[in-house]
Amino acid sequence: MLIKNANDIASSEITPKHLYLNRRKFMTGMAAAGAAIAVGVGLHNLASPPATVLANAKIDGVQKSPFSTTETITPYKDVTNYNNYYEFSTDKYEPAGLAKNFKTRPWNITIDGLVKKKQVLDVDTIIKMAAPEERIYRHRCVEGWSIVVPWIGYSLSELIKKAEPTSKAQFVEFTTIEDPKQMPGQRGNVLEWPYVEGLRMDEATHPLTLLCFGMYGEVLPNQDGAPLRLVVPWKYGFKSAKAIVRIRFTDKQPLNTWARSAPGEYGFYSNVNPHVDHPRWSQAKERRLGEFLKRPTLMFNGYDQVASLYSGMDLKKNF
Ligand SMILES: Nc1nc2c(c(=O)[nH]1)N[C@H]1C(S)=C(S)[C@@H](COP(=O)(O)O)O[C@H]1N2
Ligand SMILES: [Mo]
């Protein structure tokens, strides 16, 4: 496969169809506007924003982050065409196409459980709550492949502060959307739906834990978890839930979907750990997408600053 660096790809190459559709919409709008003027109708409705948000919309005012790795960024084409997203398909190449028309607006997120004020927030309200940062993180899938992605978002701790969890809250549970009409994978039962994930409170409030709504300078593509996902870089990829609709604070450890479906293979913690193998394969090495030779996997995926969260814990038992 001949892949260029994402920065070298002209936007016309990434999204010719979007641009084309945009231009068409614009021209239809112009014609309609002309007609509206002719009959004396106001332009107000014609200028209302589209119901869907295009993946290639730029995100402005993004700050760089000291948490970013300087490793080579994985090409955009790979990160948007090789996905784990079981709500759409168990095939890694299919989500890109199947998620194309997935509706990410309007989108509400319920914040409830052990919080001072339960509330339902519009995703755009959440997106605007804190300054967006670009975080170039390594991402290691439990299946042995890895990527380096310039995500855009802010620390989940910012949202948690505003949600005001009570002193009883010890875990956060994330529930993702259930909509089998839009998500063909949910019409089958490869997993129990909706997809649920969870973090311990200190993991959720760790500054590395990212509430993510963009990547590569743009709005998150649907297949990568639009409109809102989690990115927890020291854990296996499945902890980073996509398309979140509910954030619940609880005093009990949530039963995450993968641990529920195969408790002997996937645990709650799922920290990247080259010394604890998956029962069916080694976790000592990984293949970076686009590379030929495998590279060694690092403890906590190289994010040593989280080690103190697990001091005194047996990570072979708490896998
Ligand atoms: N809702 C939901 N979130 C999900 C998944 C999924 O199937 N459904 N797959 C997980 C897994 S296994 C991985 S490796 C990452 C993949 O994210 P990416 O496609 O953006 O690389 O998403 C995670 N989040
Ligand atoms: Mo994964």
Short mmCIF file of C-alpha atoms and ligand atoms in Angstrom, two decimals:
data_model
loop_
_atom_site.label_atom_id
_atom_site.label_comp_id
_atom_site.label_asym_id
_atom_site.label_seq_id
_atom_site.Cartn_x
_atom_site.Cartn_y
_atom_site.Cartn_z
CA MET A 1 0.00 0.00 0.00
CA LEU A 2 1.36 3.39 -0.95
CA ILE A 3 0.38 5.81 1.75
CA LYS A 4 1.27 9.46 2.05
CA ASN A 5 1.57 11.32 5.32
CA ALA A 6 -1.84 12.74 6.26
CA ASN A 7 -0.34 16.23 6.12
CA ASP A 8 0.58 15.74 2.49
CA ILE A 9 -2.88 14.66 1.42
CA ALA A 10 -4.76 17.45 -0.25
CA SER A 11 -8.25 17.83 1.20
CA SER A 12 -9.62 17.11 -2.27
CA GLU A 13 -8.02 13.68 -2.07
CA ILE A 14 -9.41 12.89 1.36
CA THR A 15 -12.97 14.03 0.79
CA PRO A 16 -13.73 14.60 -2.84
CA LYS A 17 -17.30 13.46 -2.28
CA HIS A 18 -17.90 15.74 0.68
CA LEU A 19 -16.51 18.70 -1.20
CA TYR A 20 -18.56 17.80 -4.20
CA LEU A 21 -21.74 17.44 -2.13
CA ASN A 22 -20.97 20.68 -0.30
CA ARG A 23 -20.54 22.53 -3.54
CA ARG A 24 -23.78 21.10 -4.84
CA LYS A 25 -25.63 22.09 -1.67
CA PHE A 26 -24.16 25.55 -1.95
CA MET A 27 -25.23 25.93 -5.55
CA THR A 28 -28.73 24.60 -4.87
CA GLY A 29 -28.83 27.09 -1.99
CA MET A 30 -27.86 29.91 -4.33
CA ALA A 31 -30.59 28.97 -6.77
CA ALA A 32 -33.12 28.74 -3.95
CA ALA A 33 -31.91 32.05 -2.56
CA GLY A 34 -32.42 33.63 -5.94
CA ALA A 35 -35.93 32.23 -6.06
CA ALA A 36 -36.58 33.37 -2.49
CA ILE A 37 -35.51 36.89 -3.29
CA ALA A 38 -37.67 36.81 -6.38
CA VAL A 39 -40.77 35.97 -4.32
CA GLY A 40 -39.73 38.09 -1.34
CA VAL A 41 -39.18 35.25 1.18
CA GLY A 42 -36.54 35.74 3.90
CA LEU A 43 -33.24 33.91 3.66
CA HIS A 44 -33.26 32.81 7.27
CA ASN A 45 -34.25 29.18 6.77
CA LEU A 46 -31.91 28.67 3.89
CA ALA A 47 -28.97 29.64 6.05
CA SER A 48 -29.76 27.20 8.89
CA PRO A 49 -26.95 24.72 9.61
CA PRO A 50 -27.10 21.20 8.18
CA ALA A 51 -28.35 18.43 10.47
CA THR A 52 -25.24 16.34 9.95
CA VAL A 53 -21.72 17.46 10.75
CA LEU A 54 -19.16 16.72 8.08
CA ALA A 55 -16.11 14.80 9.22
CA ASN A 56 -13.79 17.14 7.35
CA ALA A 57 -14.97 20.28 9.17
CA LYS A 58 -11.90 21.94 10.70
CA ILE A 59 -11.66 22.50 14.45
CA ASP A 60 -10.28 25.95 15.32
CA GLY A 61 -8.11 27.14 18.19
CA VAL A 62 -6.55 23.77 18.96
CA GLN A 63 -3.65 23.97 21.45
CA LYS A 64 -0.66 21.62 21.32
CA SER A 65 -0.23 19.29 24.30
CA PRO A 66 2.91 18.33 26.23
CA PHE A 67 1.46 14.79 26.44
CA SER A 68 2.02 14.28 22.70
CA THR A 69 4.46 11.70 21.39
CA THR A 70 6.89 12.74 18.65
CA GLU A 71 6.56 9.35 16.94
CA THR A 72 5.44 9.20 13.33
CA ILE A 73 1.72 9.77 12.95
CA THR A 74 -0.18 6.91 11.30
CA PRO A 75 -1.65 7.95 7.93
CA TYR A 76 -5.23 9.30 8.10
CA LYS A 77 -6.28 6.79 5.46
CA ASP A 78 -5.32 3.88 7.71
CA VAL A 79 -6.90 5.27 10.87
CA THR A 80 -10.17 5.92 9.02
CA ASN A 81 -10.32 2.66 7.06
CA TYR A 82 -9.17 0.07 9.58
CA ASN A 83 -11.51 0.27 12.57
CA ASN A 84 -12.91 -1.80 15.37
CA TYR A 85 -16.55 -0.76 15.62
CA TYR A 86 -18.74 -3.79 16.24
CA GLU A 87 -21.97 -1.79 16.15
CA PHE A 88 -21.32 -1.48 12.42
CA SER A 89 -19.38 -4.64 11.62
CA THR A 90 -16.83 -7.09 12.98
CA ASP A 91 -14.88 -6.50 9.78
CA LYS A 92 -12.25 -3.78 10.12
CA TYR A 93 -12.63 -2.34 6.64
CA GLU A 94 -16.44 -2.08 6.67
CA PRO A 95 -17.19 0.56 9.36
CA ALA A 96 -15.83 3.38 7.14
CA GLY A 97 -18.54 2.75 4.55
CA LEU A 98 -21.32 1.58 6.87
CA ALA A 99 -20.96 4.62 9.17
CA LYS A 100 -21.03 7.15 6.35
CA ASN A 101 -24.60 8.33 6.95
CA PHE A 102 -24.63 7.82 10.72
CA LYS A 103 -26.44 10.77 12.34
CA THR A 104 -24.31 12.56 14.92
CA ARG A 105 -26.67 15.54 15.40
CA PRO A 106 -28.80 16.22 17.33
CA TRP A 107 -26.99 14.24 20.07
CA ASN A 108 -27.62 14.29 23.80
CA ILE A 109 -25.50 12.91 26.60
CA THR A 110 -27.04 11.95 29.92
CA ILE A 111 -24.94 12.61 33.01
CA ASP A 112 -26.35 10.79 36.00
CA GLY A 113 -25.79 8.43 38.91
CA LEU A 114 -23.87 9.75 41.90
CA VAL A 115 -23.73 13.43 40.89
CA LYS A 116 -25.05 16.58 42.53
CA LYS A 117 -27.04 17.50 39.45
CA LYS A 118 -28.25 14.94 36.94
CA GLN A 119 -28.48 16.50 33.51
CA VAL A 120 -28.86 15.92 29.79
CA LEU A 121 -26.43 17.96 27.72
CA ASP A 122 -26.20 18.60 24.01
CA VAL A 123 -22.91 17.29 22.59
CA ASP A 124 -21.98 20.74 21.28
CA THR A 125 -22.38 22.18 24.77
CA ILE A 126 -19.95 19.55 26.05
CA ILE A 127 -17.50 20.17 23.19
CA LYS A 128 -17.39 23.88 24.07
CA MET A 129 -16.85 23.34 27.80
CA ALA A 130 -13.04 23.46 27.65
CA ALA A 131 -10.28 24.48 25.23
CA PRO A 132 -9.54 21.83 22.58
CA GLU A 133 -6.08 20.26 22.60
CA GLU A 134 -4.29 18.07 20.09
CA ARG A 135 -2.92 14.98 21.79
CA ILE A 136 -0.75 12.72 19.68
CA TYR A 137 -1.17 9.39 21.44
CA ARG A 138 -0.10 5.82 20.82
CA HIS A 139 -3.15 3.53 20.67
CA ARG A 140 -2.70 -0.21 21.17
CA CYS A 141 -5.46 -2.61 20.23
CA VAL A 142 -5.70 -5.81 22.30
CA GLU A 143 -5.44 -7.72 19.02
CA GLY A 144 -1.83 -6.63 18.47
CA TRP A 145 -1.95 -3.65 16.10
CA SER A 146 -1.19 -0.09 17.03
CA ILE A 147 -1.53 3.42 15.63
CA VAL A 148 -0.36 6.95 16.47
CA VAL A 149 -3.18 9.48 16.21
CA PRO A 150 -3.42 13.25 16.66
CA TRP A 151 -6.69 13.24 18.61
CA ILE A 152 -8.51 16.47 19.51
CA GLY A 153 -10.35 16.90 22.79
CA TYR A 154 -9.79 17.88 26.37
CA SER A 155 -9.16 16.02 29.61
CA LEU A 156 -12.26 14.14 30.77
CA SER A 157 -11.49 15.57 34.23
CA GLU A 158 -12.77 18.96 33.00
CA LEU A 159 -16.22 17.52 32.36
CA ILE A 160 -16.14 15.47 35.58
CA LYS A 161 -15.40 18.63 37.59
CA LYS A 162 -18.45 20.31 36.08
CA ALA A 163 -20.62 17.23 36.65
CA GLU A 164 -19.87 17.41 40.39
CA PRO A 165 -19.85 13.74 41.37
CA THR A 166 -20.63 13.06 45.03
CA SER A 167 -18.03 11.67 47.43
CA LYS A 168 -19.58 8.20 46.98
CA ALA A 169 -18.69 8.03 43.27
CA GLN A 170 -15.80 5.60 42.72
CA PHE A 171 -16.25 4.60 39.08
CA VAL A 172 -17.52 6.11 35.85
CA GLU A 173 -19.56 4.06 33.39
CA PHE A 174 -19.78 5.02 29.72
CA THR A 175 -22.68 3.79 27.62
CA THR A 176 -22.65 4.13 23.87
CA ILE A 177 -25.53 4.53 21.45
CA GLU A 178 -28.01 1.76 20.74
CA ASP A 179 -29.64 2.27 17.36
CA PRO A 180 -29.90 -0.94 15.31
CA LYS A 181 -31.67 0.95 12.51
CA GLN A 182 -28.47 2.87 11.87
CA MET A 183 -25.98 0.28 13.08
CA PRO A 184 -26.22 -3.04 11.25
CA GLY A 185 -23.90 -4.83 13.72
CA GLN A 186 -26.45 -4.23 16.48
CA ARG A 187 -29.03 -6.32 14.61
CA GLY A 188 -26.93 -9.33 15.54
CA ASN A 189 -25.67 -10.41 18.94
CA VAL A 190 -21.89 -10.66 18.62
CA LEU A 191 -21.83 -8.48 21.75
CA GLU A 192 -24.51 -7.36 24.18
CA TRP A 193 -25.79 -3.92 23.25
CA PRO A 194 -25.30 -1.17 24.08
CA TYR A 195 -21.50 -1.24 24.38
CA VAL A 196 -20.48 -0.30 27.92
CA GLU A 197 -17.11 0.66 29.32
CA GLY A 198 -15.89 1.89 32.68
CA LEU A 199 -13.00 3.49 34.50
CA ARG A 200 -12.08 3.85 38.14
CA MET A 201 -12.48 7.47 39.28
CA ASP A 202 -8.72 8.10 39.52
CA GLU A 203 -8.27 6.72 35.99
CA ALA A 204 -11.14 8.82 34.64
CA THR A 205 -9.75 12.00 36.19
CA HIS A 206 -6.14 11.33 35.18
CA PRO A 207 -5.05 14.20 32.89
CA LEU A 208 -4.12 11.72 30.09
CA THR A 209 -7.72 10.50 29.77
CA LEU A 210 -9.14 12.36 26.82
CA LEU A 211 -12.72 13.23 25.97
CA CYS A 212 -12.33 13.26 22.22
CA PHE A 213 -14.31 14.89 19.40
CA GLY A 214 -11.75 15.33 16.64
CA MET A 215 -8.60 14.06 14.96
CA TYR A 216 -6.09 15.25 12.33
CA GLY A 217 -7.33 18.83 12.82
CA GLU A 218 -10.89 17.90 11.95
CA VAL A 219 -14.17 16.70 13.42
CA LEU A 220 -14.04 12.98 14.32
CA PRO A 221 -15.09 10.75 11.40
CA ASN A 222 -18.11 8.57 12.21
CA GLN A 223 -16.12 5.33 12.05
CA ASP A 224 -13.71 6.68 14.66
CA GLY A 225 -16.42 7.41 17.20
CA ALA A 226 -18.21 10.66 16.36
CA PRO A 227 -19.52 12.75 17.90
CA LEU A 228 -17.83 11.95 21.23
CA ARG A 229 -15.53 9.17 22.38
CA LEU A 230 -13.01 8.35 25.03
CA VAL A 231 -9.28 7.91 24.46
CA VAL A 232 -7.40 6.19 27.29
CA PRO A 233 -3.91 5.75 25.85
CA TRP A 234 -2.39 3.38 28.45
CA LYS A 235 -5.20 0.85 28.08
CA TYR A 236 -6.11 -1.52 25.28
CA GLY A 237 -8.21 0.15 22.60
CA PHE A 238 -11.54 -1.37 23.63
CA LYS A 239 -11.62 0.82 26.77
CA SER A 240 -11.89 3.88 24.51
CA ALA A 241 -15.63 3.78 23.89
CA LYS A 242 -17.05 5.47 20.79
CA ALA A 243 -20.34 7.34 20.34
CA ILE A 244 -21.02 7.96 24.03
CA VAL A 245 -24.59 8.80 25.11
CA ARG A 246 -24.41 8.33 28.87
CA ILE A 247 -21.86 9.00 31.59
CA ARG A 248 -22.90 7.51 34.91
CA PHE A 249 -21.09 7.83 38.23
CA THR A 250 -21.33 4.81 40.48
CA ASP A 251 -19.92 3.18 43.62
CA LYS A 252 -19.67 -0.23 41.93
CA GLN A 253 -17.22 -1.40 39.30
CA PRO A 254 -19.10 -1.31 35.97
CA LEU A 255 -19.40 -4.52 34.00
CA ASN A 256 -17.75 -3.58 30.72
CA THR A 257 -19.01 -5.27 27.57
CA TRP A 258 -15.83 -7.19 26.71
CA ALA A 259 -15.33 -8.51 30.24
CA ARG A 260 -18.97 -9.58 30.21
CA SER A 261 -18.68 -11.39 26.88
CA ALA A 262 -15.36 -13.15 27.63
CA PRO A 263 -14.30 -12.68 31.28
CA GLY A 264 -11.32 -15.02 30.92
CA GLU A 265 -9.91 -12.93 28.08
CA TYR A 266 -10.77 -9.33 28.89
CA GLY A 267 -10.78 -7.69 32.28
CA PHE A 268 -11.92 -4.39 33.71
CA TYR A 269 -8.48 -2.77 33.88
CA SER A 270 -7.07 -3.84 30.52
CA ASN A 271 -3.87 -1.89 30.96
CA VAL A 272 -1.44 -2.45 28.11
CA ASN A 273 0.97 -5.01 29.57
CA PRO A 274 3.54 -6.96 27.53
CA HIS A 275 4.04 -9.39 30.45
CA VAL A 276 0.43 -10.56 30.64
CA ASP A 277 -0.56 -12.50 27.55
CA HIS A 278 -4.05 -12.84 26.19
CA PRO A 279 -5.04 -16.52 26.67
CA ARG A 280 -4.92 -16.99 22.90
CA TRP A 281 -1.88 -14.87 21.94
CA SER A 282 1.18 -13.03 23.23
CA GLN A 283 0.98 -9.33 24.04
CA ALA A 284 4.77 -8.83 23.96
CA LYS A 285 4.84 -7.22 20.51
CA GLU A 286 2.67 -5.12 18.26
CA ARG A 287 2.48 -4.13 14.62
CA ARG A 288 2.16 -0.44 13.90
CA LEU A 289 -0.23 -0.02 10.97
CA GLY A 290 1.81 0.59 7.83
CA GLU A 291 4.95 -1.04 9.24
CA PHE A 292 6.29 -4.48 8.41
CA LEU A 293 8.35 -5.50 11.44
CA LYS A 294 6.75 -5.85 14.85
CA ARG A 295 7.98 -3.66 17.69
CA PRO A 296 8.02 -4.45 21.42
CA THR A 297 4.93 -3.38 23.38
CA LEU A 298 5.68 -1.09 26.31
CA MET A 299 4.25 -1.38 29.83
CA PHE A 300 1.24 0.97 30.08
CA ASN A 301 1.82 1.55 26.36
CA GLY A 302 4.77 3.73 27.41
CA TYR A 303 2.68 6.03 29.63
CA ASP A 304 4.73 5.47 32.80
CA GLN A 305 3.09 8.38 34.58
CA VAL A 306 0.04 6.19 35.34
CA ALA A 307 2.06 3.45 37.11
CA SER A 308 1.33 4.98 40.55
CA LEU A 309 -2.41 4.42 40.03
CA TYR A 310 -1.75 0.68 40.30
CA SER A 311 0.91 0.49 42.99
CA GLY A 312 0.24 -2.51 45.22
CA MET A 313 -2.08 -4.13 42.69
CA ASP A 314 -1.34 -7.50 41.11
CA LEU A 315 -1.73 -6.66 37.44
CA LYS A 316 -1.68 -10.35 36.46
CA LYS A 317 -4.86 -10.84 38.47
CA ASN A 318 -6.31 -7.45 37.63
CA PHE A 319 -5.79 -7.75 33.88
N1 LIG B 1 -18.80 1.78 20.77
C1 LIG B 1 -17.66 1.13 20.46
N2 LIG B 1 -16.49 1.66 20.85
C2 LIG B 1 -15.33 1.04 20.56
C3 LIG B 1 -15.32 -0.20 19.85
C4 LIG B 1 -16.57 -0.73 19.43
O1 LIG B 1 -16.65 -1.80 18.81
N3 LIG B 1 -17.71 -0.03 19.75
N4 LIG B 1 -14.11 -0.84 19.57
C5 LIG B 1 -12.97 -0.50 20.45
C6 LIG B 1 -11.70 -1.04 20.00
S1 LIG B 1 -11.45 -2.71 20.20
C7 LIG B 1 -10.69 -0.25 19.50
S2 LIG B 1 -9.16 -0.88 19.13
C8 LIG B 1 -10.94 1.20 19.23
C9 LIG B 1 -10.64 1.50 17.78
O2 LIG B 1 -10.72 2.89 17.53
P1 LIG B 1 -10.40 3.42 16.07
O3 LIG B 1 -11.29 2.68 15.11
O4 LIG B 1 -10.71 4.90 16.07
O5 LIG B 1 -8.96 3.16 15.78
O6 LIG B 1 -12.29 1.59 19.52
C10 LIG B 1 -12.85 1.01 20.67
N5 LIG B 1 -14.14 1.60 20.94
MO MO B 2 -9.16 -3.02 20.08
#
